[in-house]
XYZ file of C-alpha atoms in Angstrom:
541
model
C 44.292 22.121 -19.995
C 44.789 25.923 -19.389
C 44.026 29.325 -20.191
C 45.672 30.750 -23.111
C 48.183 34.029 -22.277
C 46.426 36.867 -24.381
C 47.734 40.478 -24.891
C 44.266 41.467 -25.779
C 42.122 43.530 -23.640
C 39.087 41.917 -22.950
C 35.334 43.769 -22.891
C 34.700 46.030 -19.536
C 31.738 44.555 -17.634
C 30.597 46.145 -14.759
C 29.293 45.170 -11.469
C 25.739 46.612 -12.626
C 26.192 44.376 -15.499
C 26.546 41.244 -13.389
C 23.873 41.674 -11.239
C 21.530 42.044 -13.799
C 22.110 38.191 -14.722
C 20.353 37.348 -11.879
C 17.226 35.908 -12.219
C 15.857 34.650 -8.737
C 17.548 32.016 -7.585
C 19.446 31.558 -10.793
C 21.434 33.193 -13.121
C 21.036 33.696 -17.072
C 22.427 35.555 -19.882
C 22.443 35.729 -23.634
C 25.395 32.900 -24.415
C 25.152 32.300 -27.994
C 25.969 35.737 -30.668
C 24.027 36.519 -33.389
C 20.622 37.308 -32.448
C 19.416 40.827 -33.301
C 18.770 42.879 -30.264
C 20.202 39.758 -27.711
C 23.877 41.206 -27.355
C 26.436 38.307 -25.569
C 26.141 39.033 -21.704
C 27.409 35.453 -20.781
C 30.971 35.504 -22.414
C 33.519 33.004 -21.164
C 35.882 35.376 -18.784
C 32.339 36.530 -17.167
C 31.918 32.932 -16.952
C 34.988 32.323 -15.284
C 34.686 35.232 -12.921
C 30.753 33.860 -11.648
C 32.884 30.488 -11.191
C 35.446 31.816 -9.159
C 32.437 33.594 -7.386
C 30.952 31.007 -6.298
C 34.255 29.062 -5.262
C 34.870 32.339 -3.051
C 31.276 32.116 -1.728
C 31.891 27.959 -0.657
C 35.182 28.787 1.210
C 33.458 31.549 3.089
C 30.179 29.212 3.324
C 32.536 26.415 4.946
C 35.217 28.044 6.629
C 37.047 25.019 5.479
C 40.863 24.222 5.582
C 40.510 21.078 3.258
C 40.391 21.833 -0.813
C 36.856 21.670 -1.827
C 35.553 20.206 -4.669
C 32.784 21.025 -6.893
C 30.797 19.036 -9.953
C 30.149 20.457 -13.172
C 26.768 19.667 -15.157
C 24.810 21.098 -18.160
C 21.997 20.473 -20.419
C 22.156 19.808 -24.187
C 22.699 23.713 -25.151
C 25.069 24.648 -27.837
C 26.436 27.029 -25.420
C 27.161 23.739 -23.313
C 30.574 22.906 -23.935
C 32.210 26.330 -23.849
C 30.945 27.357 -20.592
C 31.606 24.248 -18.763
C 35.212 24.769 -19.951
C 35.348 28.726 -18.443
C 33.452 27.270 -15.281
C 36.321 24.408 -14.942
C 38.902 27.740 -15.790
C 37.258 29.881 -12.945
C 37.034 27.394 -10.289
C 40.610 26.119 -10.893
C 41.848 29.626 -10.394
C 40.484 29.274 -6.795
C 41.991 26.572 -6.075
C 38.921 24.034 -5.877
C 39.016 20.983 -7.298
C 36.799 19.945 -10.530
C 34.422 17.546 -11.598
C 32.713 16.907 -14.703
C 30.073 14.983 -15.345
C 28.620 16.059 -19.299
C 24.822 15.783 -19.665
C 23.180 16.134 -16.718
C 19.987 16.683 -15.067
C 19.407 19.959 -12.430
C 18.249 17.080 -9.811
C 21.256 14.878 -10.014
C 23.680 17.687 -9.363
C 22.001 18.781 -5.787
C 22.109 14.978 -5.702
C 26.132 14.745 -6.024
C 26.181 16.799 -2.477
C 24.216 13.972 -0.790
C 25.518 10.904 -2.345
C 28.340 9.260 0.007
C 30.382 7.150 -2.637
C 34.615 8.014 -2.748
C 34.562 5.711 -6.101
C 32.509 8.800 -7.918
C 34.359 11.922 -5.502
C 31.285 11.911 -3.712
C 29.704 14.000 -1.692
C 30.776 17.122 -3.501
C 30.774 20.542 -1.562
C 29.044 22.536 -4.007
C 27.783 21.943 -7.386
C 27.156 23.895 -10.621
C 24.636 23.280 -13.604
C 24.498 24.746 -16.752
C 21.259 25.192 -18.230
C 18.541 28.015 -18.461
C 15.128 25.290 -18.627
C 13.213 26.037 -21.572
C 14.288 29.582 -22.927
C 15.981 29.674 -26.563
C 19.031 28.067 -27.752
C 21.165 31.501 -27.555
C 20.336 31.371 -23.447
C 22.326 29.364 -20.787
C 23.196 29.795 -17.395
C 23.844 28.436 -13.718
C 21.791 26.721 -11.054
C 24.140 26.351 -7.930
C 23.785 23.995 -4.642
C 25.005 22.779 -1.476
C 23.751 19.897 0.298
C 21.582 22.580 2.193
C 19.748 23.103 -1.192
C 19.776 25.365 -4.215
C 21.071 28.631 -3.216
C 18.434 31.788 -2.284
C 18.741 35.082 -3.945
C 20.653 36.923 -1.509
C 23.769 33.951 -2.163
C 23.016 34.369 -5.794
C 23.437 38.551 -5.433
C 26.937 37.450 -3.622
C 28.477 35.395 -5.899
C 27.539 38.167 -8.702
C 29.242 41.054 -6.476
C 32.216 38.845 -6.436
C 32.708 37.639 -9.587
C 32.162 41.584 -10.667
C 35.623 41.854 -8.825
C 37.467 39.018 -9.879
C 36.297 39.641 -13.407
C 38.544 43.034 -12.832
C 41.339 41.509 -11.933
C 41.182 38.679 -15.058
C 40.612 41.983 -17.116
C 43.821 43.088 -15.876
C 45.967 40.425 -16.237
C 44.744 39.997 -20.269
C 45.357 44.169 -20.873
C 48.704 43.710 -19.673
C 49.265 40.644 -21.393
C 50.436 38.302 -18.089
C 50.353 34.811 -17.967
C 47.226 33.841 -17.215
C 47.219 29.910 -17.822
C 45.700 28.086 -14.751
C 46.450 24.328 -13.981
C 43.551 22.419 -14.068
C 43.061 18.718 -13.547
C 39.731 17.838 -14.268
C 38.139 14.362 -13.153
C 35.193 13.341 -15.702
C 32.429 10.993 -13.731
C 29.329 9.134 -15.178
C 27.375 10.551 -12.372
C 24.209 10.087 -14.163
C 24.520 6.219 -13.855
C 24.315 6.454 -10.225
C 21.493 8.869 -9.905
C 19.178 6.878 -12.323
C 19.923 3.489 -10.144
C 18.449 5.506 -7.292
C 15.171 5.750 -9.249
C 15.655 2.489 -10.435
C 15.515 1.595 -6.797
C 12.931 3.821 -5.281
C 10.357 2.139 -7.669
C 11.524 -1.788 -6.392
C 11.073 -0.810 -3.472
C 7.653 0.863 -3.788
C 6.722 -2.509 -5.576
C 7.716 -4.825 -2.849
C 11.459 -5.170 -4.356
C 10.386 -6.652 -7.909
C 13.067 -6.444 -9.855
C 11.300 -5.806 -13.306
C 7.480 -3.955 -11.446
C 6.788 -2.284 -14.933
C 7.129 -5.753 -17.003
C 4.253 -5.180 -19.202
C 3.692 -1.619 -19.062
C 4.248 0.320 -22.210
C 5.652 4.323 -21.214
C 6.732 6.551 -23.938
C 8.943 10.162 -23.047
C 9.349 12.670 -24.900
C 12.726 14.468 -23.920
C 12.258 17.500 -26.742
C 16.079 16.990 -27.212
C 17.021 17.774 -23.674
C 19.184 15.859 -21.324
C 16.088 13.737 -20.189
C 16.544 11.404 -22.358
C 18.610 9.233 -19.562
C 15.089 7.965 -18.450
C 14.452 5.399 -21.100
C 17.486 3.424 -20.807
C 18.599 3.638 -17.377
C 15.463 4.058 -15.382
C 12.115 2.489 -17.173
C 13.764 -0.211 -19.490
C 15.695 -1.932 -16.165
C 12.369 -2.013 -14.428
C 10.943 -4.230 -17.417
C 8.796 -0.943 -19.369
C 8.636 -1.216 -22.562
C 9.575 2.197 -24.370
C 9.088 1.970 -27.722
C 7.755 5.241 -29.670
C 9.380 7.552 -27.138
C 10.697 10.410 -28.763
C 13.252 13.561 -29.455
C 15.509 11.515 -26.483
C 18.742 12.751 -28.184
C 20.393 16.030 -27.187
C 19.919 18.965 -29.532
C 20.492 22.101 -28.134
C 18.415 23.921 -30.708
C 15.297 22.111 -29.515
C 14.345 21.603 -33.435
C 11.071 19.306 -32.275
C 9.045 21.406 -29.534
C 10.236 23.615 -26.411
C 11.208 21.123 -23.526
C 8.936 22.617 -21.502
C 5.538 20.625 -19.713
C 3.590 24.231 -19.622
C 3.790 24.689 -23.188
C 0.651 23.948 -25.365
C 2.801 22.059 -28.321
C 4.790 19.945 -26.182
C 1.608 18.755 -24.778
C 0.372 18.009 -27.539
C 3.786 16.153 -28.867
C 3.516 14.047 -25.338
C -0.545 13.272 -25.540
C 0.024 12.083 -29.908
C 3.146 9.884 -28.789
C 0.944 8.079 -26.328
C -2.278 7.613 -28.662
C -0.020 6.512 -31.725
C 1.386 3.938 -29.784
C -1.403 2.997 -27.227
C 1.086 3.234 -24.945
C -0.099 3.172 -21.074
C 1.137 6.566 -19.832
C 3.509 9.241 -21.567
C 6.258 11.548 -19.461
C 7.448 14.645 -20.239
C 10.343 16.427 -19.001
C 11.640 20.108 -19.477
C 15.325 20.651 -20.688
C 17.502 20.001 -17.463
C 14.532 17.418 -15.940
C 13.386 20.031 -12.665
C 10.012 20.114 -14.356
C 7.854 17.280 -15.639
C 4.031 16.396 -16.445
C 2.370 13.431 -17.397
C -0.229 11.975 -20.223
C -2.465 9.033 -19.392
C -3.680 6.278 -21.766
C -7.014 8.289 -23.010
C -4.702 11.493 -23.679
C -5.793 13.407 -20.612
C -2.811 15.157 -19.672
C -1.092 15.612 -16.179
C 0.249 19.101 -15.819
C -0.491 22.455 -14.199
C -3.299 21.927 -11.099
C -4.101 18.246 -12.306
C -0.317 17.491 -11.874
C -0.565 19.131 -8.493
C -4.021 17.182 -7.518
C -2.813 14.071 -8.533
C 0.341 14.366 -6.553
C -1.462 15.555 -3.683
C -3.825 12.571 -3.694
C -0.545 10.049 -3.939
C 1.356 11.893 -0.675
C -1.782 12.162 1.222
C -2.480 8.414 0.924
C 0.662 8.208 2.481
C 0.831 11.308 4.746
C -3.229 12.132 6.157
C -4.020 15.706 6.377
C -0.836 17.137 5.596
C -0.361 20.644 4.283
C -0.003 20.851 0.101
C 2.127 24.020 -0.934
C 1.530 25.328 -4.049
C 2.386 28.708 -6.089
C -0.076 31.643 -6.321
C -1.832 30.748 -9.251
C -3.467 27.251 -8.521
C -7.291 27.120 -8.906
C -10.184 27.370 -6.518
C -10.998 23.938 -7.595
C -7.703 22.449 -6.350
C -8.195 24.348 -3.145
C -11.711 21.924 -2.702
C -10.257 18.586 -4.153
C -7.605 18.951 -1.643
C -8.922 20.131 1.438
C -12.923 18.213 0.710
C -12.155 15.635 -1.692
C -8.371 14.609 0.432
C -8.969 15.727 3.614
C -5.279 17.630 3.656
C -4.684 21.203 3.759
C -4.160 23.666 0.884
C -1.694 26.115 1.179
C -1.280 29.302 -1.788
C 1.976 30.953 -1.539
C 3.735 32.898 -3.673
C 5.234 31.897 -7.401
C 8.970 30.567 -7.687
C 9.838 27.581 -7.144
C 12.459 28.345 -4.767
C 9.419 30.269 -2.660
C 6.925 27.555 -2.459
C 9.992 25.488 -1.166
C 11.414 27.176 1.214
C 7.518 27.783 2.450
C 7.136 24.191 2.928
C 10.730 23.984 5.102
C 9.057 26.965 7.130
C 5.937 25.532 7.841
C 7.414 22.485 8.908
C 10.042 24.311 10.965
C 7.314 25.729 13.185
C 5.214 22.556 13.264
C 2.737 22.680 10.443
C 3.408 18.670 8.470
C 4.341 19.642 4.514
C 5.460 17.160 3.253
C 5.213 18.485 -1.004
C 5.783 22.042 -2.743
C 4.762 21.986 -5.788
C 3.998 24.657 -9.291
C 1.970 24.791 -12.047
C 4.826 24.984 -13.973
C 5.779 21.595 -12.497
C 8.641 21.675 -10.600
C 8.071 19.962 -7.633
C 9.765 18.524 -4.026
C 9.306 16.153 -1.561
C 10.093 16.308 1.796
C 10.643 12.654 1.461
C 13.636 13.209 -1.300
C 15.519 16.312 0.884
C 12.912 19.232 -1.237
C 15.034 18.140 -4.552
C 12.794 19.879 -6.901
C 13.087 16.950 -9.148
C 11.014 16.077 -12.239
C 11.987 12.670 -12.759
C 11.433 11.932 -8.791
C 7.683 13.323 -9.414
C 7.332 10.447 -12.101
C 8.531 7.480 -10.373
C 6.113 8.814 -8.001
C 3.810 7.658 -10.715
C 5.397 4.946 -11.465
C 5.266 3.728 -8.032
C 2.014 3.750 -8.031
C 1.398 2.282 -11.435
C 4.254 -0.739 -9.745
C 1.993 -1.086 -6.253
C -0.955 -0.965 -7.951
C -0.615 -3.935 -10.138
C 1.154 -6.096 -7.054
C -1.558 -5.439 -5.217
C -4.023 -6.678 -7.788
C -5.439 -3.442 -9.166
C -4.012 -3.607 -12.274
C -5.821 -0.952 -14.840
C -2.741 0.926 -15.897
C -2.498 4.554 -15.604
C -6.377 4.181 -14.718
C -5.475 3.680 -11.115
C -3.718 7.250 -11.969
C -6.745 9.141 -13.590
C -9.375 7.512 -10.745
C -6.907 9.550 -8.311
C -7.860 12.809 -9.220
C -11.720 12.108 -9.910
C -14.224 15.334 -8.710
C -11.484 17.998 -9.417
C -13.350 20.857 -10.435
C -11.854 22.458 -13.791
C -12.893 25.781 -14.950
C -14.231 26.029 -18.320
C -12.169 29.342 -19.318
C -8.487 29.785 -17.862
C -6.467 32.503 -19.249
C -3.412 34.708 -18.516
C -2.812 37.876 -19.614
C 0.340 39.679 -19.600
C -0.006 43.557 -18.952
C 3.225 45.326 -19.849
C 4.682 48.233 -17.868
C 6.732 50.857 -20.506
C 9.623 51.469 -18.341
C 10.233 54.494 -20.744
C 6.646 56.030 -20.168
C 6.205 59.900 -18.466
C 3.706 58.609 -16.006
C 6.513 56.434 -14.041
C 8.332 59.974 -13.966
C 11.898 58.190 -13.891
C 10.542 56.014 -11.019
C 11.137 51.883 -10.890
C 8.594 49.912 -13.003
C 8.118 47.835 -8.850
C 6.791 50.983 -8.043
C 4.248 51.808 -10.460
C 3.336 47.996 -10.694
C 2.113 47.980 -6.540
C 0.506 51.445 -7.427
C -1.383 49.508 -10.119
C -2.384 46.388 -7.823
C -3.361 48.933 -4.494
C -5.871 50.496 -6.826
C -7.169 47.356 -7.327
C -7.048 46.309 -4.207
C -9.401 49.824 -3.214
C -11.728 49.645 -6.212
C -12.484 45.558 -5.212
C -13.287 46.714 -1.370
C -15.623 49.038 -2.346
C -17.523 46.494 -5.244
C -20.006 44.142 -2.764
C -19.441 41.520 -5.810
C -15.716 40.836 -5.232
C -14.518 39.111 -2.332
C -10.524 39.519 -1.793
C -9.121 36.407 -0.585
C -8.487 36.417 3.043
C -5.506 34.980 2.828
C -3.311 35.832 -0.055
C 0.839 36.184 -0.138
C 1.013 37.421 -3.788
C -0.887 40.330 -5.469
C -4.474 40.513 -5.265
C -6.638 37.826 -5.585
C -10.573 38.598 -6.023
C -13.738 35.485 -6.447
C -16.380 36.739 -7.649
C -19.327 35.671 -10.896
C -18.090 32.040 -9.763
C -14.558 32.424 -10.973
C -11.705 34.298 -9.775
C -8.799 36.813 -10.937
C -5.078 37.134 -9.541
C -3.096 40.124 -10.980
C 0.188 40.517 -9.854
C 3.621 41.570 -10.696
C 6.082 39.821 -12.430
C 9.138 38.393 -10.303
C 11.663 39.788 -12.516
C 9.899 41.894 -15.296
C 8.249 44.910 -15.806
C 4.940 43.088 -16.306
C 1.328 42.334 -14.332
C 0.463 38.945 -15.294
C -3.595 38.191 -15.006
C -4.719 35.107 -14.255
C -8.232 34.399 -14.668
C -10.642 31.463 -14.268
C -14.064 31.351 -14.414
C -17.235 28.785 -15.412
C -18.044 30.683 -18.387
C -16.197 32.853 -21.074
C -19.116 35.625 -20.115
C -17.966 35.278 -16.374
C -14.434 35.938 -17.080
C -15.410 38.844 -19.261
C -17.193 40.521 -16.152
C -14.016 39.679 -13.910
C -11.355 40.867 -16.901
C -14.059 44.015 -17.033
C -13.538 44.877 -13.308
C -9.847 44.563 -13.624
C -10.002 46.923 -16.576
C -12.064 49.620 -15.093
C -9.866 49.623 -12.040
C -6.236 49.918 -13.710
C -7.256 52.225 -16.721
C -5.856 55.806 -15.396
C -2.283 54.182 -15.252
C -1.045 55.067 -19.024
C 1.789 53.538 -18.895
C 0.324 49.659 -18.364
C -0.072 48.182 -21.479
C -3.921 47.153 -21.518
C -4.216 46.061 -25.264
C -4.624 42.020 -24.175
C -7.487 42.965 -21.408
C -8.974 45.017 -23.867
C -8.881 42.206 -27.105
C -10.680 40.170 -24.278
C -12.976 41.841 -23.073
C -14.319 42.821 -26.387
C -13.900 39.214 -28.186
């Protein structure tokens, strides 16, 4: 397999260019042509050059003599195949040796650097998947890790600047025509098989080593055509589940059922109808590459956002007293008192991105404060217990553990041992999120950065709520500003990546979250260039 010679100048990309793929701790682009106003940022010698990028970053990372070797996974995009062939290209052309492994899930590739098995080239030094979670079909992109973890921003910002180079020198060797072909041996591995055994494992164990614990227990998933579709036949059906009426479990990288993704309102809804049709005792949801999950129990009630987060909570403080629960910015003041009154652990609000609440919980426990899970409304999730993997299929034979020790222990009840768990958490009756827009193109920014305006925006808030005796600011707060007040609460803050406030509001009543969404309003309505239409439609509705 090799690069084809071409006398054809290929497209200039600059540095600029690359960078702006970054997105956090990840990187995605527009890989799939043909959608108006989406041009193709993600081409396959960009590819190649964010390969070789990250090859370059390894050596340096490792200071190693010995040729490295790193695995290659991706989701069920249409994009799929054609990248992981540029990826194989780039890292070839540095000299690393390449592994495949097809499907995949984000968790099992950070798995492949811990898992000590020669048979399957394993442990790997670095690892690459393709995916970009939930966003549309023309999207795709790269997660990266180490056995120290997924990679931070600052590594991500690296590997860009590199590839930004290397991409000029492939650039130049096309123009002029040269030979460009690379040799590349490529070893394909059923990687997957090994990871799901783990699980497989994990749940015997938790059941007292049974070898069939869910004999009897009927669990649909619904994989919305992602690559989680693994977890009906190698993971539930070997433990004795039965799995009929699970759904969209085959790959389609046009997702033509429902997004993949456990936030999302339709999927939900997908998930919670599977479960009733069948009478099935518990229904699992996963996103696209399986780093997010949620849950659906017999009766319908769903498991996602805080009540994922309480429920998991109430499972690792049964086994970990008083430990500290990380969570992103955005969790309720209800969660707050189920864990800290109803659990007796500790609740700790950090900022959104997964990556953040993560490396919080290494922090805290680096300085001698016990975490032992970070965890999102979104639903990614990690365990201290499974090396922080932010793993969405490890969250469910979480579940499924307890559903396993449960019944061995002679509660039985199905996923009613799992609904009792998170009994007296307080739910608001109004949650919303608005999305305020900063136009980047708008005289009052004055050619300024849309970061800029957007902290201008929140420290007006911030002085309008000291002065009003009925807001309280929290006291302690990592992310925006967050205000109680009428019995519910608001967080506005700015967007990780785009020029936008979000505003998240909860509150006992719709008339209570009017008064909170009025405050906001009154505070933020000088700054022209914030796009107040959704605050406004609220307010008045």
């Amino acid at each position: 397999m090799a690069a084809a010679s071409s006398a054809t100048a290929i497209p200039s990309v600059e540095k600029n260019d690359f960078l702006k793929l970054q997105n956090g701790s990840d990187i995605r682009g527009v890989a799939v042509d043909g959608v108006e106003g989406e041009p193709l940022t993600l081409t396959e010698p960009v590819t190649e050059a964010i390969a070789a990028g990250f090859a370059g970053w390894l050596k340096k990372k490792y200071d190693s003599s010995k040729r490295l070797r790193v695995s290659i996974g991706h989701d069920s995009r249409i994009s799929a195949q054609k990248l992981q062939d540029a990826v194989s290209q780039g890292l070839a052309r540095a000299g690393v040796e390449v592994i495949q492994y097809g499907l995949a899930s984000t968790p099992a590739m950070f798995n492949s650097t811990l898992t000590v098995d020669e048979e399957f080239s394993c442990p790997v030094d670095g690892s690459i998947m393709i995916t970009a979670s939930h966003l549309p079909y023309n999207r795709n992109g790269f997660k990266f890790f180490t056995r120290a973890g997924g990679l931070g921003k600052p590594d991500i910002k690296d590997i860009l600047e590199r590839a930004a180079e290397i991409y000029k020198n492939i650039a130049n060797e096309y123009s002029k025509g040269a030979e460009t072909a690379v040799s590349l041996s490529v070893k394909r591995v059923d990687y997957m098989s090994i990871y799901a055994s783990n699980l497989v494992a994990a749940v015997r164990r938790a059941a007292g080593n049974i070898e069939k614990p869910l004999e009897g227990f009927h669990i649909v998933v619904d994989a919305g055509n992602g690559a989680g579709g693994f977890f009906v036949g190698k993971v539930l059906e070997p433990l004795g589940a039965i799995t009929s009426g699970s759904q969209f479990l085959e790959p389609d990288g046009l997702f033509p059922n429902h997004i993949p993704n456990p936030e999302d309102k339709t999927a939900m809804k997908a998930i919670t109808k599977a479960v009733l049709d069948n009478r099935a005792d518990l229904g699992i949801i996963f996103d696209t590459d399986v780093d997010r999950s949620a849950a659906v129990d017999s009766s319908g009630r769903e498991f996602n956002r805080n009540r994922l987060i309480a429920l998991m909570s109430a499972i690792v403080l049964e086994e970990h007293p008083g430990t500290t629960i990380v969570t992103d910015s955005v969790t309720s003041d209800g969660l707050t008192t189920f864990i800290e009154k109803k659990l007796g652990g500790k609740h700790h609000r950090f900022k959104r991105g997964y990556k953040n609440v993560i490396d919080e919980a290494i922090r805290l426990n680096s300085v001698g404060e016990e975490a032992h899970l970070a965890i999102e409304t979104s639903g990614h999730g990690a365990l201290r217990e499974n090396h922080w993997l932010d793993d969405g299929a490890y969250l469910m034979v979480k579940l499924l553990n307890k559903l396993a020790s449960a019944r061995t222990s002679g509660q039985g009840g199905g996923s009613k041992v799992l609904t009792d768990m998170v009994e007296g958490l307080e739910e608001p009756a109004v949650a919303v999120e608005l999305r305020l827009k900063i136009d980047q193109n708008h005289s009052d920014l004055k050619g300024g950065s849309f970061r800029v305006y957007g902290e201008a925006v929140l420290k007006q808030l911030e002085n309008t709520v000291d002065s009003d005796a009925k807001l309280l600011k929290a006291p302690v707060n990592y992310e925006g500003v967050r205000v109680s007040g009428y019995g519910g609460w608001f967080l506005l803050r700015l967007s990780l990546h785009d020029p936008v406030l979000p505003l998240n509001i909860e509150a006992p009543s719709n008339e209570a979250a009017v008064k909170l969404a009025h405050d906001v309003l009154n505070a933020v309505n000088e700054f022209t260039a914030l796009d107040t239409s959704a605050l406004t439609k609220f307010v008045g509705a």
